[in-house]
């Protein structure tokens, strides 16, 4: 028998068994009411176990304390809701690359005051605001970099100052030049707010040498300094004669640098096209490498104690491992004239070079080509370059009597930045790095405007290099197999190694 339903919405049937309905004393209404009661209990039980999704918000996180505060925007990262994510990111990366070149203004300031070409630079390892420059007229200035003024003028040199170095404590500096004297000076603190007039200072001590001195550098941990002339001498400031003297066949030594980690080891560049390594502890030279062309300067990597980079006359820079001098680790190209000076960043990830072609270039420590190039219309031949103590700025000394300050990153914003600005710049940098392999972004980030003389000379050098490569390939093609051995570029300029 079919039983009536309770309502049209539920469409539920009464659950009665046939024996119950056939029993003679069964009250039909009571049976139906009991069945409806059981069905209602089951429905309430089912509703009690139902899971509900609620939105819970904290008032402090969702409301702004001030009227100008930005409201946090929630974002759903489900990829199905963002079908054009890659295309949008690429467009953002392209715009970021363009903006980076638009805001690339590397020049900061020029420090003028010298009356002749500037030959050397030195920065204080203990103070970020101190910079010392020496000129061909015998002037030696201590600069307050933030104020862009000369604090002290060191009076004493009568001829050109060829090199200057600051002690490891940052309180003394040593200079040498054509007159064959090493002079010791005091490096005072820059007063707060700068000075109105330049103060003249005299030397503390003087050390006489019987030769013209071309280079000087100070020990990183002990009160010792080394000079480069016809031979290499190591001096103690408390003695008037050298405590060590090294000579190894060179007519004169051009540059000298102590290792910042293995501080008793130093290297020098000679006019006989040699690069020599010395050890103060043994008192003897260690190794000597002879190249085809002369090296003008050398700099150690502060983070990798065994690697150094030398600036060569053949327009290139060569990075060597002192443990294996028979092959260069890297050849850094892009200059079109002799490279005169080189210096590493405190991070050890890049270095700066100055050249006779009137340009300053920044290289990655393992890059074959320059990351950036700086030049101006008035800047002449660059004789000295240095990184600042924090790696944010580059100093260059040129023949036009000016010390120039450059930003290490051309598009970097000066001054204090808000956290939002830092996050935005980091995001743009990550986008450019991610899509840097794309043709348009790669072209924009690599393009640099060059002076006509540098551009034409570079184009000519590339044509000559390509002609030499093509000639070598033709020679190999028309010779017996194995008769001509190809020498890698990292070994071509090495003549021999002497122990």
Coordinates of C-alpha atoms in Angstrom, one line a residue:
X1 CA 0.0 0.0 0.0
X2 CA 1.4 3.4 -0.9
X3 CA 1.5 5.9 2.0
X4 CA 1.0 9.6 1.6
X5 CA 4.0 11.9 1.8
X6 CA 4.5 14.7 4.4
X7 CA 5.1 17.5 1.9
X8 CA 5.9 18.1 -1.7
X9 CA 9.3 19.8 -0.9
X10 CA 10.8 16.8 0.9
X11 CA 9.2 14.0 -1.2
X12 CA 10.0 11.5 1.5
X13 CA 8.0 8.3 1.9
X14 CA 7.0 6.8 5.2
X15 CA 9.1 3.8 6.1
X16 CA 6.6 1.2 7.3
X17 CA 7.0 -2.5 7.0
X18 CA 4.3 -4.8 5.6
X19 CA 3.7 -6.8 8.9
X20 CA 3.1 -3.6 10.8
X21 CA 0.4 -2.5 8.4
X22 CA -1.3 -6.0 8.3
X23 CA -1.6 -6.2 12.1
X24 CA -5.3 -5.9 13.0
X25 CA -4.9 -3.6 16.1
X26 CA -2.4 -1.2 14.4
X27 CA -3.2 2.4 14.6
X28 CA -2.4 3.8 11.2
X29 CA -1.9 7.4 12.4
X30 CA 0.4 6.5 15.3
X31 CA 2.6 4.4 13.0
X32 CA 2.9 7.2 10.5
X33 CA 3.7 9.8 13.2
X34 CA 6.4 7.6 14.6
X35 CA 8.0 7.1 11.2
X36 CA 8.0 10.9 10.6
X37 CA 9.6 11.5 14.0
X38 CA 12.5 9.1 13.1
X39 CA 13.0 10.8 9.8
X40 CA 13.2 14.2 11.4
X41 CA 15.8 12.9 13.9
X42 CA 18.0 11.6 11.1
X43 CA 17.7 14.9 9.3
X44 CA 18.7 16.9 12.4
X45 CA 21.7 14.6 13.0
X46 CA 22.8 15.0 9.4
X47 CA 22.6 18.8 9.7
X48 CA 24.6 18.8 12.9
X49 CA 27.6 17.2 11.1
X50 CA 27.6 19.7 8.3
X51 CA 31.0 21.6 7.6
X52 CA 30.7 25.3 7.2
X53 CA 33.5 27.6 5.6
X54 CA 33.7 30.9 7.4
X55 CA 35.6 34.0 6.6
X56 CA 37.6 35.2 9.6
X57 CA 39.2 38.6 9.5
X58 CA 41.2 40.5 12.1
X59 CA 40.2 44.1 12.3
X60 CA 43.7 45.4 12.9
X61 CA 45.0 43.8 9.8
X62 CA 42.1 44.8 7.5
X63 CA 41.8 48.5 8.6
X64 CA 44.2 51.4 8.1
X65 CA 45.6 53.3 11.1
X66 CA 46.0 56.5 9.1
X67 CA 44.2 57.9 6.1
X68 CA 47.2 57.6 3.8
X69 CA 48.1 54.0 4.5
X70 CA 47.8 51.5 1.7
X71 CA 45.4 48.6 2.1
X72 CA 46.8 45.1 1.7
X73 CA 45.5 43.5 -1.5
X74 CA 44.8 39.7 -1.3
X75 CA 45.8 37.7 -4.4
X76 CA 44.7 34.3 -5.5
X77 CA 47.8 32.4 -6.9
X78 CA 45.7 29.8 -8.7
X79 CA 47.3 29.6 -12.2
X80 CA 43.9 29.0 -13.8
X81 CA 42.9 32.5 -12.8
X82 CA 46.0 34.1 -14.5
X83 CA 46.2 32.7 -18.0
X84 CA 48.5 35.4 -19.3
X85 CA 51.0 35.5 -16.4
X86 CA 54.1 34.9 -18.6
X87 CA 53.2 37.5 -21.1
X88 CA 52.5 40.1 -18.4
X89 CA 55.8 39.3 -16.6
X90 CA 57.7 39.6 -19.9
X91 CA 56.1 43.0 -20.5
X92 CA 57.1 44.1 -17.0
X93 CA 60.6 42.9 -17.6
X94 CA 60.9 44.8 -20.8
X95 CA 59.7 48.0 -19.2
X96 CA 62.1 47.4 -16.3
X97 CA 65.0 47.1 -18.7
X98 CA 64.1 50.2 -20.5
X99 CA 63.7 52.2 -17.3
X100 CA 67.0 51.0 -16.1
X101 CA 68.7 52.5 -19.1
X102 CA 66.6 55.7 -18.8
X103 CA 67.7 56.3 -15.2
X104 CA 71.4 55.3 -15.9
X105 CA 73.1 58.5 -14.7
X106 CA 76.4 57.2 -13.3
X107 CA 78.3 60.5 -12.9
X108 CA 78.1 62.0 -9.3
X109 CA 80.7 64.7 -9.0
X110 CA 84.1 65.9 -10.0
X111 CA 86.7 66.9 -7.3
X112 CA 88.9 69.7 -8.8
X113 CA 91.8 71.5 -7.2
X114 CA 95.0 69.9 -8.6
X115 CA 97.2 71.9 -10.9
X116 CA 98.5 68.9 -12.9
X117 CA 97.5 65.5 -14.0
X118 CA 96.6 63.1 -11.2
X119 CA 98.9 60.0 -11.1
X120 CA 97.6 57.9 -8.2
X121 CA 94.7 57.3 -5.8
X122 CA 94.4 55.6 -2.4
X123 CA 91.4 55.0 -0.2
X124 CA 91.4 54.7 3.6
X125 CA 90.5 51.1 4.6
X126 CA 89.0 52.3 7.9
X127 CA 87.0 55.4 6.8
X128 CA 84.6 55.7 3.9
X129 CA 84.9 59.4 3.5
X130 CA 88.7 59.6 3.0
X131 CA 90.4 59.6 -0.3
X132 CA 94.0 60.6 -1.1
X133 CA 95.2 61.7 -4.5
X134 CA 98.7 62.6 -5.8
X135 CA 99.6 64.6 -8.9
X136 CA 102.5 65.1 -11.2
X137 CA 103.2 68.5 -9.7
X138 CA 104.0 67.0 -6.3
X139 CA 100.6 67.8 -4.7
X140 CA 99.1 65.3 -2.3
X141 CA 95.5 66.0 -1.2
X142 CA 93.3 64.4 1.4
X143 CA 89.6 64.7 0.3
X144 CA 86.4 64.7 2.3
X145 CA 84.3 62.9 -0.2
X146 CA 80.8 63.7 1.1
X147 CA 81.7 67.5 1.3
X148 CA 83.7 67.3 -1.9
X149 CA 86.5 69.4 -0.4
X150 CA 90.2 69.2 0.3
X151 CA 90.8 68.8 4.0
X152 CA 94.6 68.6 4.1
X153 CA 97.3 69.4 1.6
X154 CA 100.5 67.5 2.3
X155 CA 103.5 69.7 1.4
X156 CA 106.8 68.1 0.9
X157 CA 107.2 66.5 -2.6
X158 CA 109.0 68.6 -5.2
X159 CA 108.5 66.2 -8.1
X160 CA 105.7 63.9 -9.3
X161 CA 104.0 61.6 -6.8
X162 CA 103.8 58.2 -8.5
X163 CA 102.1 56.1 -5.8
X164 CA 100.4 56.5 -2.4
X165 CA 99.2 53.9 0.2
X166 CA 97.4 54.0 3.5
X167 CA 98.4 51.9 6.5
X168 CA 96.3 49.1 7.9
X169 CA 95.1 51.2 10.9
X170 CA 94.1 54.1 8.7
X171 CA 96.0 56.7 10.6
X172 CA 99.1 57.0 8.3
X173 CA 99.8 57.2 4.6
X174 CA 103.0 56.7 2.6
X175 CA 103.8 58.4 -0.7
X176 CA 106.7 58.1 -3.2
X177 CA 107.8 59.7 -6.4
X178 CA 110.5 60.6 -8.9
X179 CA 112.7 62.2 -6.2
X180 CA 113.4 58.8 -4.6
X181 CA 111.9 59.6 -1.2
X182 CA 109.2 57.9 0.8
X183 CA 107.3 60.3 3.0
X184 CA 105.1 59.3 5.9
X185 CA 102.0 61.4 6.7
X186 CA 99.3 61.5 9.3
X187 CA 95.7 60.9 8.1
X188 CA 93.4 62.7 10.6
X189 CA 89.6 62.3 10.9
X190 CA 87.4 64.5 8.7
X191 CA 85.7 67.0 11.0
X192 CA 81.9 66.9 11.2
X193 CA 80.5 69.4 8.7
X194 CA 83.8 69.8 6.8
X195 CA 86.3 72.6 6.9
X196 CA 86.3 76.1 5.5
X197 CA 90.0 76.3 4.5
X198 CA 92.5 73.7 3.5
X199 CA 95.2 72.9 6.1
X200 CA 98.8 72.4 5.1
X201 CA 100.6 69.5 6.8
X202 CA 104.2 68.3 6.8
X203 CA 105.6 64.8 6.8
X204 CA 106.2 62.8 10.0
X205 CA 109.1 60.9 8.6
X206 CA 111.1 60.5 5.4
X207 CA 112.9 57.4 4.0
X208 CA 115.6 57.9 1.4
X209 CA 116.2 55.6 -1.5
X210 CA 118.8 55.8 -4.3
X211 CA 116.4 55.1 -7.1
X212 CA 113.2 56.5 -8.7
X213 CA 110.2 54.9 -7.0
X214 CA 107.1 53.9 -9.1
X215 CA 104.9 52.0 -6.7
X216 CA 104.2 51.5 -3.0
X217 CA 101.8 49.4 -0.9
X218 CA 101.3 48.7 2.8
X219 CA 101.1 45.4 4.6
X220 CA 97.5 44.4 5.6
X221 CA 98.4 43.3 9.1
X222 CA 101.8 44.5 10.1
X223 CA 103.5 47.9 10.1
X224 CA 105.5 47.2 6.9
X225 CA 105.4 48.7 3.5
X226 CA 107.0 47.8 0.2
X227 CA 108.3 50.1 -2.6
X228 CA 108.9 49.3 -6.3
X229 CA 111.8 50.9 -8.2
X230 CA 114.9 49.3 -9.8
X231 CA 114.3 46.5 -7.1
X232 CA 111.6 45.7 -4.6
X233 CA 112.3 46.9 -1.0
X234 CA 110.4 46.1 2.2
X235 CA 110.6 48.8 4.9
X236 CA 109.9 49.1 8.6
X237 CA 108.8 52.6 9.6
X238 CA 111.0 52.4 12.6
X239 CA 114.2 51.8 10.5
X240 CA 115.8 54.0 7.9
X241 CA 117.0 51.2 5.7
X242 CA 115.0 48.4 4.0
X243 CA 114.7 45.1 6.0
X244 CA 114.3 43.1 2.7
X245 CA 115.4 43.6 -0.8
X246 CA 114.4 41.6 -3.9
X247 CA 115.6 41.8 -7.4
X248 CA 115.0 39.3 -10.2
X249 CA 116.2 40.6 -13.6
X250 CA 113.8 43.5 -14.1
X251 CA 115.1 46.9 -15.1
X252 CA 112.4 48.6 -13.0
X253 CA 109.3 47.5 -11.2
X254 CA 106.1 49.3 -12.1
X255 CA 103.5 48.3 -9.5
X256 CA 103.3 46.3 -6.3
X257 CA 100.4 44.9 -4.2
X258 CA 100.2 42.9 -1.0
X259 CA 97.8 40.0 -0.7
X260 CA 94.9 40.9 1.7
X261 CA 94.5 37.4 3.0
X262 CA 97.9 35.8 2.8
X263 CA 99.4 39.2 3.8
X264 CA 103.1 38.1 3.7
X265 CA 102.8 37.4 -0.1
X266 CA 102.9 40.2 -2.6
X267 CA 103.2 40.5 -6.3
X268 CA 104.9 43.1 -8.7
X269 CA 104.8 44.0 -12.4
X270 CA 108.1 44.8 -14.1
X271 CA 109.1 46.6 -17.3
X272 CA 110.6 43.4 -18.6
X273 CA 107.0 42.1 -19.1
X274 CA 107.2 40.0 -15.9
X275 CA 104.8 39.3 -13.0
X276 CA 106.7 38.1 -9.9
X277 CA 105.5 36.7 -6.6
X278 CA 107.4 37.2 -3.4
X279 CA 107.2 35.9 0.2
X280 CA 108.5 38.0 3.1
X281 CA 108.7 35.0 5.4
X282 CA 111.2 33.1 3.2
X283 CA 112.9 36.3 2.0
X284 CA 113.1 35.0 -1.6
X285 CA 111.0 35.4 -4.8
X286 CA 108.6 32.5 -5.5
X287 CA 107.5 32.5 -9.1
X288 CA 107.9 34.7 -12.2
X289 CA 105.7 34.8 -15.2
X290 CA 106.8 36.5 -18.5
X291 CA 104.2 37.7 -20.9
X292 CA 104.4 39.1 -24.5
X293 CA 103.5 42.7 -23.4
X294 CA 104.1 44.7 -20.2
X295 CA 101.6 44.8 -17.3
X296 CA 101.0 48.2 -15.7
X297 CA 99.1 47.3 -12.5
X298 CA 98.0 44.3 -10.5
X299 CA 95.2 43.8 -7.9
X300 CA 94.3 40.9 -5.6
X301 CA 90.8 39.5 -5.2
X302 CA 89.9 40.2 -1.5
X303 CA 87.6 37.2 -1.4
X304 CA 89.7 34.7 -3.2
X305 CA 93.2 35.0 -1.8
X306 CA 94.9 33.0 -4.7
X307 CA 93.5 35.0 -7.6
X308 CA 94.9 38.3 -9.0
X309 CA 94.2 40.5 -12.1
X310 CA 96.8 42.4 -14.0
X311 CA 96.2 45.3 -16.4
X312 CA 98.2 44.9 -19.6
X313 CA 99.4 47.0 -22.4
X314 CA 97.6 44.9 -25.0
X315 CA 94.2 46.4 -24.0
X316 CA 93.2 43.4 -22.0
X317 CA 93.2 42.3 -18.4
X318 CA 94.3 38.8 -17.3
X319 CA 93.2 36.9 -14.1
X320 CA 95.6 34.3 -12.8
X321 CA 95.6 31.7 -10.1
X322 CA 98.9 32.0 -8.2
X323 CA 98.9 28.2 -7.8
X324 CA 98.8 27.7 -11.6
X325 CA 100.5 30.4 -13.6
X326 CA 100.9 28.5 -16.8
X327 CA 97.4 29.5 -18.0
X328 CA 95.1 32.5 -17.3
X329 CA 91.8 31.9 -15.6
X330 CA 90.1 34.6 -17.7
X331 CA 90.8 37.2 -20.3
X332 CA 88.8 40.4 -19.9
X333 CA 88.4 42.4 -23.1
X334 CA 86.7 45.6 -24.3
X335 CA 89.3 48.4 -23.8
X336 CA 90.9 49.7 -27.1
X337 CA 94.1 51.1 -25.5
X338 CA 96.6 50.2 -22.8
X339 CA 95.0 49.5 -19.4
X340 CA 96.7 51.6 -16.7
X341 CA 95.1 50.6 -13.4
X342 CA 92.8 48.1 -11.8
X343 CA 91.1 47.7 -8.4
X344 CA 88.7 45.1 -6.9
X345 CA 85.5 45.8 -5.1
X346 CA 85.4 44.8 -1.4
X347 CA 82.9 42.1 -2.3
X348 CA 85.3 40.5 -4.8
X349 CA 82.6 40.0 -7.4
X350 CA 83.7 42.8 -9.7
X351 CA 86.6 45.1 -10.5
X352 CA 87.1 48.4 -12.2
X353 CA 89.8 49.4 -14.7
X354 CA 91.0 52.6 -16.2
X355 CA 92.6 52.9 -19.6
X356 CA 94.6 55.2 -21.9
X357 CA 91.5 55.3 -24.1
X358 CA 89.8 57.8 -21.6
X359 CA 87.2 55.3 -20.3
X360 CA 86.5 53.5 -17.1
X361 CA 85.0 50.0 -17.3
X362 CA 83.5 47.7 -14.7
X363 CA 84.0 43.9 -15.1
X364 CA 82.5 40.9 -13.3
X365 CA 85.3 38.9 -11.8
X366 CA 84.6 36.0 -14.1
X367 CA 83.2 38.0 -17.1
X368 CA 85.0 38.3 -20.4
X369 CA 83.5 41.6 -21.3
X370 CA 82.7 44.7 -19.3
X371 CA 79.4 45.2 -17.5
X372 CA 79.4 48.9 -17.9
X373 CA 81.6 51.7 -19.3
X374 CA 81.8 55.3 -18.1
X375 CA 83.2 58.3 -20.0
X376 CA 82.7 62.0 -20.4
X377 CA 83.7 64.6 -23.0
X378 CA 86.3 66.3 -20.7
X379 CA 87.9 63.2 -19.1
X380 CA 91.3 62.4 -20.4
X381 CA 93.6 59.4 -19.9
X382 CA 92.7 57.6 -16.7
X383 CA 95.8 56.8 -14.5
X384 CA 94.1 55.6 -11.3
X385 CA 90.9 53.9 -10.3
X386 CA 89.6 52.8 -6.9
X387 CA 86.4 51.3 -5.5
X388 CA 84.9 52.9 -2.4
X389 CA 85.0 51.0 0.9
X390 CA 81.3 49.9 0.7
X391 CA 81.5 49.1 -3.1
X392 CA 78.8 51.6 -4.0
X393 CA 81.0 54.2 -5.8
X394 CA 84.0 54.3 -8.1
X395 CA 86.8 56.9 -8.1
X396 CA 88.8 57.7 -11.2
X397 CA 91.8 60.0 -11.5
X398 CA 92.6 61.4 -15.0
X399 CA 95.1 63.6 -16.8
X400 CA 92.7 66.5 -16.8
X401 CA 93.4 67.3 -13.1
X402 CA 90.1 66.0 -11.8
X403 CA 89.0 63.1 -9.5
X404 CA 85.6 61.9 -10.6
X405 CA 83.0 60.0 -8.5
X406 CA 80.8 57.4 -10.3
X407 CA 78.1 55.1 -9.1
X408 CA 79.0 51.5 -9.2
X409 CA 75.5 50.8 -10.6
X410 CA 74.6 53.4 -13.1
X411 CA 70.8 53.4 -12.4
X412 CA 71.1 53.2 -8.6
X413 CA 69.0 55.7 -6.7
X414 CA 70.9 57.9 -4.2
X415 CA 69.5 58.7 -0.8
X416 CA 67.1 56.9 1.5
X417 CA 64.5 54.5 -0.1
X418 CA 61.2 53.3 1.4
X419 CA 60.6 49.6 1.8
X420 CA 58.1 49.7 -1.1
X421 CA 60.8 51.2 -3.4
X422 CA 63.3 48.6 -2.4
X423 CA 60.8 45.8 -3.0
X424 CA 59.9 47.2 -6.4
X425 CA 63.5 47.6 -7.5
X426 CA 64.3 44.0 -6.3
X427 CA 61.3 42.8 -8.2
X428 CA 62.3 44.6 -11.4
X429 CA 65.9 43.3 -11.1
X430 CA 64.6 39.7 -10.7
X431 CA 62.4 40.1 -13.8
X432 CA 65.3 41.4 -15.9
X433 CA 67.5 38.5 -14.7
X434 CA 64.8 36.0 -15.4
X435 CA 64.0 37.2 -18.9
X436 CA 67.6 38.4 -19.7
X437 CA 68.0 35.8 -22.4
X438 CA 65.2 37.2 -24.6
X439 CA 66.5 39.1 -27.6
X440 CA 64.9 42.5 -26.9
X441 CA 65.8 42.6 -23.2
X442 CA 69.3 41.4 -24.0
X443 CA 69.8 44.1 -26.6
X444 CA 68.6 46.9 -24.3
X445 CA 70.6 45.9 -21.3
X446 CA 73.9 45.4 -23.3
X447 CA 73.7 48.6 -25.4
X448 CA 76.0 51.4 -24.5
X449 CA 76.7 54.7 -26.2
X450 CA 80.5 55.1 -26.8
X451 CA 82.6 58.1 -28.0
X452 CA 83.3 57.9 -31.7
X453 CA 87.0 57.3 -31.3
X454 CA 86.4 54.3 -29.0
X455 CA 83.7 52.9 -31.2
X456 CA 85.7 53.1 -34.4
X457 CA 88.9 51.7 -32.8
X458 CA 86.9 48.8 -31.2
X459 CA 85.4 48.0 -34.6
X460 CA 88.8 48.0 -36.2
X461 CA 90.2 45.7 -33.5
X462 CA 87.3 43.3 -34.0
X463 CA 88.0 43.2 -37.7
X464 CA 91.6 42.4 -37.2
X465 CA 90.8 39.7 -34.7
X466 CA 88.3 38.1 -37.1
X467 CA 90.9 38.2 -39.9
X468 CA 93.5 36.5 -37.7
X469 CA 91.0 33.8 -36.7
X470 CA 89.9 33.3 -40.4
X471 CA 93.6 33.1 -41.5
X472 CA 94.3 30.5 -38.8
X473 CA 91.3 28.4 -39.9
X474 CA 92.5 28.5 -43.5
X475 CA 96.0 27.5 -42.5
X476 CA 94.7 24.5 -40.6
X477 CA 92.4 23.5 -43.4
X478 CA 95.2 23.4 -46.0
X479 CA 97.8 21.7 -43.7
X480 CA 98.3 18.1 -42.7
X481 CA 96.0 16.9 -39.9
X482 CA 97.7 17.5 -36.5
X483 CA 100.6 19.6 -37.9
X484 CA 99.2 22.9 -36.5
X485 CA 98.2 23.0 -32.9
X486 CA 95.7 25.6 -31.8
X487 CA 96.9 27.6 -28.7
X488 CA 94.0 28.8 -26.5
X489 CA 93.6 32.5 -25.9
X490 CA 94.4 32.2 -22.2
X491 CA 97.9 30.8 -23.1
X492 CA 98.8 32.9 -26.2
X493 CA 100.2 35.9 -24.3
X494 CA 102.3 33.8 -21.9
X495 CA 106.0 33.4 -22.9
X496 CA 107.5 31.3 -20.1
X497 CA 107.3 30.7 -16.4
X498 CA 110.4 30.9 -14.2
X499 CA 110.7 29.3 -10.8

